[in-house]
Amino acid sequence: MTTFADRVIAWGRTHGRRFPWREPGLSTFELLLTEVLLARTRADAVVPVIDALLTRFPDATALATADLAILEAILTPLGLFRKRARALIPLAQKLVSHHGSHVPQALEPLLELPYVGRYAANAYLCFGLGQRRPVVDANVARLLDRYWGLTPWKGKLEHAEAHWQFAESLLPWQDVQRYNWGLLDLGALVCKPRTPDCRACPLREGCKHASAPPE
Ligand code: SF4
């Protein structure tokens, strides 16, 4: 029997979503900003916004001196635009003042940046730098809960230590980026909150929550 990770990776190869930030060639600044916006946000809503944001503010220096009203206007389609705009400027300012306008490459300094949470920091390190890191958003946490029969997390997922540690224990040793993308996509597209599409799920076999038996 193939492993959990094998099935996620295989499914992602044929059914995974394509986004501009999953293509090679982005700078570390572009990748970090993308992951910050993706936290707690639908990925398809981020596509036009990140494009406009990076066109106007292509690096930390430009964003550090951004006009707040312009930044808010760009971020408006994502919601929480005032909060996000007020957070992104200090984030860029700290990159400039503490890191020479570069993005740190380790978890601790990333988490010390304004508005960079556990999801964005780990996603950046995994997808941007190829580090073997768990990437857990609400969709992934729900999928793991269902498949493995875990007790659902309460409160902020950021602090759901058991979920992060469990997700880390499942990481494959190879293809970790494709695995994490696969999990994000399966959680968003198949293991949906109200109506999981278990018939289309590559994880039916062995899932403690599957609503349809394997064929
Ligand atoms: S089989 Fe159903 S409940 Fe289990 S992981 Fe797949 S979609 Fe979710």
mmCIF file of N, CA and C in Angstrom, residues 9-78:
data_model
loop_
_atom_site.group_PDB
_atom_site.id
_atom_site.type_symbol
_atom_site.label_atom_id
_atom_site.label_comp_id
_atom_site.label_asym_id
_atom_site.label_seq_id
_atom_site.Cartn_x
_atom_site.Cartn_y
_atom_site.Cartn_z
ATOM 1 N N ILE A 9 1.035 13.288 -2.964
ATOM 2 C CA ILE A 9 1.923 13.776 -4.033
ATOM 3 C C ILE A 9 1.395 13.353 -5.406
ATOM 4 N N ALA A 10 0.995 12.094 -5.524
ATOM 5 C CA ALA A 10 0.508 11.604 -6.823
ATOM 6 C C ALA A 10 -0.750 12.360 -7.249
ATOM 7 N N TRP A 11 -1.648 12.585 -6.319
ATOM 8 C CA TRP A 11 -2.874 13.329 -6.637
ATOM 9 C C TRP A 11 -2.529 14.764 -7.065
ATOM 10 N N GLY A 12 -1.605 15.383 -6.345
ATOM 11 C CA GLY A 12 -1.240 16.763 -6.658
ATOM 12 C C GLY A 12 -0.643 16.914 -8.046
ATOM 13 N N ARG A 13 0.078 15.897 -8.499
ATOM 14 C CA ARG A 13 0.691 15.987 -9.835
ATOM 15 C C ARG A 13 -0.358 16.158 -10.920
ATOM 16 N N THR A 14 -1.495 15.521 -10.766
ATOM 17 C CA THR A 14 -2.505 15.592 -11.830
ATOM 18 C C THR A 14 -3.658 16.538 -11.511
ATOM 19 N N HIS A 15 -3.952 16.749 -10.221
ATOM 20 C CA HIS A 15 -5.127 17.560 -9.874
ATOM 21 C C HIS A 15 -4.787 18.859 -9.157
ATOM 22 N N GLY A 16 -3.517 19.066 -8.852
ATOM 23 C CA GLY A 16 -3.143 20.249 -8.082
ATOM 24 C C GLY A 16 -3.408 21.543 -8.838
ATOM 25 N N ARG A 17 -3.586 22.618 -8.090
ATOM 26 C CA ARG A 17 -3.844 23.928 -8.696
ATOM 27 C C ARG A 17 -2.534 24.551 -9.190
ATOM 28 N N ARG A 18 -2.679 25.407 -10.156
ATOM 29 C CA ARG A 18 -1.518 26.150 -10.676
ATOM 30 C C ARG A 18 -1.688 27.612 -10.298
ATOM 31 N N PHE A 19 -0.666 28.152 -9.708
ATOM 32 C CA PHE A 19 -0.668 29.572 -9.344
ATOM 33 C C PHE A 19 0.654 30.178 -9.774
ATOM 34 N N PRO A 20 0.662 31.499 -10.028
ATOM 35 C CA PRO A 20 1.922 32.130 -10.455
ATOM 36 C C PRO A 20 3.047 31.914 -9.452
ATOM 37 N N TRP A 21 2.712 31.892 -8.168
ATOM 38 C CA TRP A 21 3.766 31.758 -7.155
ATOM 39 C C TRP A 21 4.271 30.317 -7.031
ATOM 40 N N ARG A 22 3.678 29.402 -7.765
ATOM 41 C CA ARG A 22 4.217 28.043 -7.756
ATOM 42 C C ARG A 22 5.187 27.813 -8.922
ATOM 43 N N GLU A 23 5.368 28.848 -9.719
ATOM 44 C CA GLU A 23 6.321 28.767 -10.826
ATOM 45 C C GLU A 23 7.679 29.260 -10.333
ATOM 46 N N PRO A 24 8.771 28.791 -10.954
ATOM 47 C CA PRO A 24 10.088 29.259 -10.514
ATOM 48 C C PRO A 24 10.320 30.716 -10.917
ATOM 49 N N GLY A 25 11.302 31.326 -10.272
ATOM 50 C CA GLY A 25 11.736 32.655 -10.715
ATOM 51 C C GLY A 25 11.332 33.806 -9.816
ATOM 52 N N LEU A 26 10.529 33.568 -8.784
ATOM 53 C CA LEU A 26 10.141 34.667 -7.906
ATOM 54 C C LEU A 26 11.272 34.977 -6.928
ATOM 55 N N SER A 27 11.359 36.236 -6.535
ATOM 56 C CA SER A 27 12.352 36.626 -5.536
ATOM 57 C C SER A 27 11.873 36.189 -4.154
ATOM 58 N N THR A 28 12.790 36.188 -3.203
ATOM 59 C CA THR A 28 12.388 35.810 -1.844
ATOM 60 C C THR A 28 11.390 36.818 -1.274
ATOM 61 N N PHE A 29 11.526 38.068 -1.625
ATOM 62 C CA PHE A 29 10.572 39.078 -1.159
ATOM 63 C C PHE A 29 9.177 38.792 -1.721
ATOM 64 N N GLU A 30 9.128 38.485 -3.006
ATOM 65 C CA GLU A 30 7.839 38.178 -3.631
ATOM 66 C C GLU A 30 7.197 36.949 -2.982
ATOM 67 N N LEU A 31 8.011 35.948 -2.698
ATOM 68 C CA LEU A 31 7.484 34.725 -2.094
ATOM 69 C C LEU A 31 6.973 34.973 -0.684
ATOM 70 N N LEU A 32 7.728 35.739 0.096
ATOM 71 C CA LEU A 32 7.276 36.000 1.465
ATOM 72 C C LEU A 32 5.971 36.784 1.458
ATOM 73 N N LEU A 33 5.912 37.823 0.651
ATOM 74 C CA LEU A 33 4.701 38.644 0.608
ATOM 75 C C LEU A 33 3.492 37.807 0.164
ATOM 76 N N THR A 34 3.722 36.941 -0.799
ATOM 77 C CA THR A 34 2.644 36.073 -1.261
ATOM 78 C C THR A 34 2.137 35.191 -0.124
ATOM 79 N N GLU A 35 3.040 34.558 0.598
ATOM 80 C CA GLU A 35 2.600 33.663 1.661
ATOM 81 C C GLU A 35 1.930 34.421 2.797
ATOM 82 N N VAL A 36 2.371 35.636 3.050
ATOM 83 C CA VAL A 36 1.718 36.457 4.075
ATOM 84 C C VAL A 36 0.269 36.742 3.665
ATOM 85 N N LEU A 37 0.059 37.060 2.394
ATOM 86 C CA LEU A 37 -1.308 37.345 1.946
ATOM 87 C C LEU A 37 -2.155 36.080 1.883
ATOM 88 N N LEU A 38 -1.520 34.945 1.597
ATOM 89 C CA LEU A 38 -2.282 33.698 1.487
ATOM 90 C C LEU A 38 -2.784 33.202 2.840
ATOM 91 N N ALA A 39 -2.140 33.615 3.914
ATOM 92 C CA ALA A 39 -2.572 33.159 5.237
ATOM 93 C C ALA A 39 -4.014 33.607 5.486
ATOM 94 N N ARG A 40 -4.871 32.661 5.746
ATOM 95 C CA ARG A 40 -6.287 32.911 6.044
ATOM 96 C C ARG A 40 -7.028 33.586 4.890
ATOM 97 N N THR A 41 -6.583 33.323 3.658
ATOM 98 C CA THR A 41 -7.228 33.952 2.497
ATOM 99 C C THR A 41 -7.345 32.926 1.380
ATOM 100 N N ARG A 42 -8.437 32.984 0.621
ATOM 101 C CA ARG A 42 -8.589 32.083 -0.524
ATOM 102 C C ARG A 42 -7.533 32.401 -1.574
ATOM 103 N N ALA A 43 -6.878 31.347 -2.066
ATOM 104 C CA ALA A 43 -5.746 31.562 -2.964
ATOM 105 C C ALA A 43 -6.159 32.276 -4.244
ATOM 106 N N ASP A 44 -7.322 31.930 -4.812
ATOM 107 C CA ASP A 44 -7.684 32.552 -6.089
ATOM 108 C C ASP A 44 -7.955 34.051 -5.923
ATOM 109 N N ALA A 45 -8.322 34.480 -4.716
ATOM 110 C CA ALA A 45 -8.528 35.920 -4.483
ATOM 111 C C ALA A 45 -7.198 36.665 -4.422
ATOM 112 N N VAL A 46 -6.143 35.943 -4.079
ATOM 113 C CA VAL A 46 -4.832 36.590 -3.917
ATOM 114 C C VAL A 46 -4.172 36.861 -5.276
ATOM 115 N N VAL A 47 -4.510 36.080 -6.302
ATOM 116 C CA VAL A 47 -3.803 36.167 -7.589
ATOM 117 C C VAL A 47 -3.731 37.593 -8.133
ATOM 118 N N PRO A 48 -4.869 38.287 -8.345
ATOM 119 C CA PRO A 48 -4.751 39.639 -8.924
ATOM 120 C C PRO A 48 -4.143 40.644 -7.952
ATOM 121 N N VAL A 49 -4.366 40.435 -6.674
ATOM 122 C CA VAL A 49 -3.875 41.404 -5.685
ATOM 123 C C VAL A 49 -2.358 41.344 -5.576
ATOM 124 N N ILE A 50 -1.808 40.160 -5.521
ATOM 125 C CA ILE A 50 -0.354 40.057 -5.371
ATOM 126 C C ILE A 50 0.332 40.597 -6.626
ATOM 127 N N ASP A 51 -0.310 40.395 -7.751
ATOM 128 C CA ASP A 51 0.258 40.920 -8.994
ATOM 129 C C ASP A 51 0.324 42.454 -8.936
ATOM 130 N N ALA A 52 -0.775 43.073 -8.547
ATOM 131 C CA ALA A 52 -0.813 44.544 -8.456
ATOM 132 C C ALA A 52 0.144 45.055 -7.383
ATOM 133 N N LEU A 53 0.196 44.334 -6.275
ATOM 134 C CA LEU A 53 1.043 44.758 -5.159
ATOM 135 C C LEU A 53 2.522 44.739 -5.541
ATOM 136 N N LEU A 54 2.943 43.663 -6.203
ATOM 137 C CA LEU A 54 4.362 43.535 -6.538
ATOM 138 C C LEU A 54 4.744 44.405 -7.730
ATOM 139 N N THR A 55 3.785 44.721 -8.562
ATOM 140 C CA THR A 55 4.077 45.649 -9.649
ATOM 141 C C THR A 55 4.357 47.041 -9.085
ATOM 142 N N ARG A 56 3.562 47.431 -8.104
ATOM 143 C CA ARG A 56 3.724 48.768 -7.508
ATOM 144 C C ARG A 56 4.885 48.812 -6.508
ATOM 145 N N PHE A 57 5.051 47.721 -5.739
ATOM 146 C CA PHE A 57 6.086 47.696 -4.700
ATOM 147 C C PHE A 57 6.928 46.424 -4.883
ATOM 148 N N PRO A 58 7.900 46.455 -5.769
ATOM 149 C CA PRO A 58 8.605 45.224 -6.140
ATOM 150 C C PRO A 58 9.642 44.741 -5.129
ATOM 151 N N ASP A 59 9.970 45.564 -4.152
ATOM 152 C CA ASP A 59 10.965 45.103 -3.176
ATOM 153 C C ASP A 59 10.691 45.745 -1.823
ATOM 154 N N ALA A 60 11.478 45.341 -0.837
ATOM 155 C CA ALA A 60 11.239 45.802 0.530
ATOM 156 C C ALA A 60 11.404 47.313 0.639
ATOM 157 N N THR A 61 12.367 47.863 -0.051
ATOM 158 C CA THR A 61 12.599 49.305 0.029
ATOM 159 C C THR A 61 11.385 50.083 -0.476
ATOM 160 N N ALA A 62 10.814 49.648 -1.571
ATOM 161 C CA ALA A 62 9.638 50.332 -2.120
ATOM 162 C C ALA A 62 8.445 50.211 -1.171
ATOM 163 N N LEU A 63 8.251 49.030 -0.610
ATOM 164 C CA LEU A 63 7.098 48.834 0.280
ATOM 165 C C LEU A 63 7.280 49.573 1.605
ATOM 166 N N ALA A 64 8.507 49.683 2.044
ATOM 167 C CA ALA A 64 8.776 50.360 3.330
ATOM 168 C C ALA A 64 8.370 51.826 3.297
ATOM 169 N N THR A 65 8.363 52.411 2.116
ATOM 170 C CA THR A 65 8.003 53.835 1.999
ATOM 171 C C THR A 65 6.677 54.013 1.247
ATOM 172 N N ALA A 66 5.858 52.964 1.280
ATOM 173 C CA ALA A 66 4.607 52.996 0.519
ATOM 174 C C ALA A 66 3.650 54.048 1.047
ATOM 175 N N ASP A 67 2.864 54.584 0.142
ATOM 176 C CA ASP A 67 1.758 55.464 0.531
ATOM 177 C C ASP A 67 0.627 54.568 1.039
ATOM 178 N N LEU A 68 0.191 54.836 2.261
ATOM 179 C CA LEU A 68 -0.790 53.952 2.897
ATOM 180 C C LEU A 68 -2.089 53.851 2.100
ATOM 181 N N ALA A 69 -2.547 54.973 1.572
ATOM 182 C CA ALA A 69 -3.816 54.960 0.832
ATOM 183 C C ALA A 69 -3.709 54.102 -0.429
ATOM 184 N N ILE A 70 -2.584 54.187 -1.103
ATOM 185 C CA ILE A 70 -2.394 53.369 -2.316
ATOM 186 C C ILE A 70 -2.345 51.892 -1.941
ATOM 187 N N LEU A 71 -1.651 51.599 -0.864
ATOM 188 C CA LEU A 71 -1.548 50.203 -0.422
ATOM 189 C C LEU A 71 -2.923 49.663 -0.031
ATOM 190 N N GLU A 72 -3.690 50.452 0.678
ATOM 191 C CA GLU A 72 -5.035 50.018 1.070
ATOM 192 C C GLU A 72 -5.897 49.758 -0.161
ATOM 193 N N ALA A 73 -5.778 50.630 -1.154
ATOM 194 C CA ALA A 73 -6.591 50.456 -2.366
ATOM 195 C C ALA A 73 -6.237 49.147 -3.069
ATOM 196 N N ILE A 74 -4.971 48.804 -3.112
ATOM 197 C CA ILE A 74 -4.556 47.557 -3.758
ATOM 198 C C ILE A 74 -5.071 46.347 -2.987
ATOM 199 N N LEU A 75 -5.067 46.457 -1.662
ATOM 200 C CA LEU A 75 -5.430 45.302 -0.824
ATOM 201 C C LEU A 75 -6.929 45.175 -0.584
ATOM 202 N N THR A 76 -7.704 46.170 -0.997
ATOM 203 C CA THR A 76 -9.142 46.165 -0.718
ATOM 204 C C THR A 76 -9.861 44.869 -1.097
ATOM 205 N N PRO A 77 -9.600 44.262 -2.262
ATOM 206 C CA PRO A 77 -10.347 43.044 -2.608
ATOM 207 C C PRO A 77 -10.144 41.888 -1.629
ATOM 208 N N LEU A 78 -9.089 41.930 -0.836
ATOM 209 C CA LEU A 78 -8.826 40.811 0.076
ATOM 210 C C LEU A 78 -9.550 40.948 1.408
#
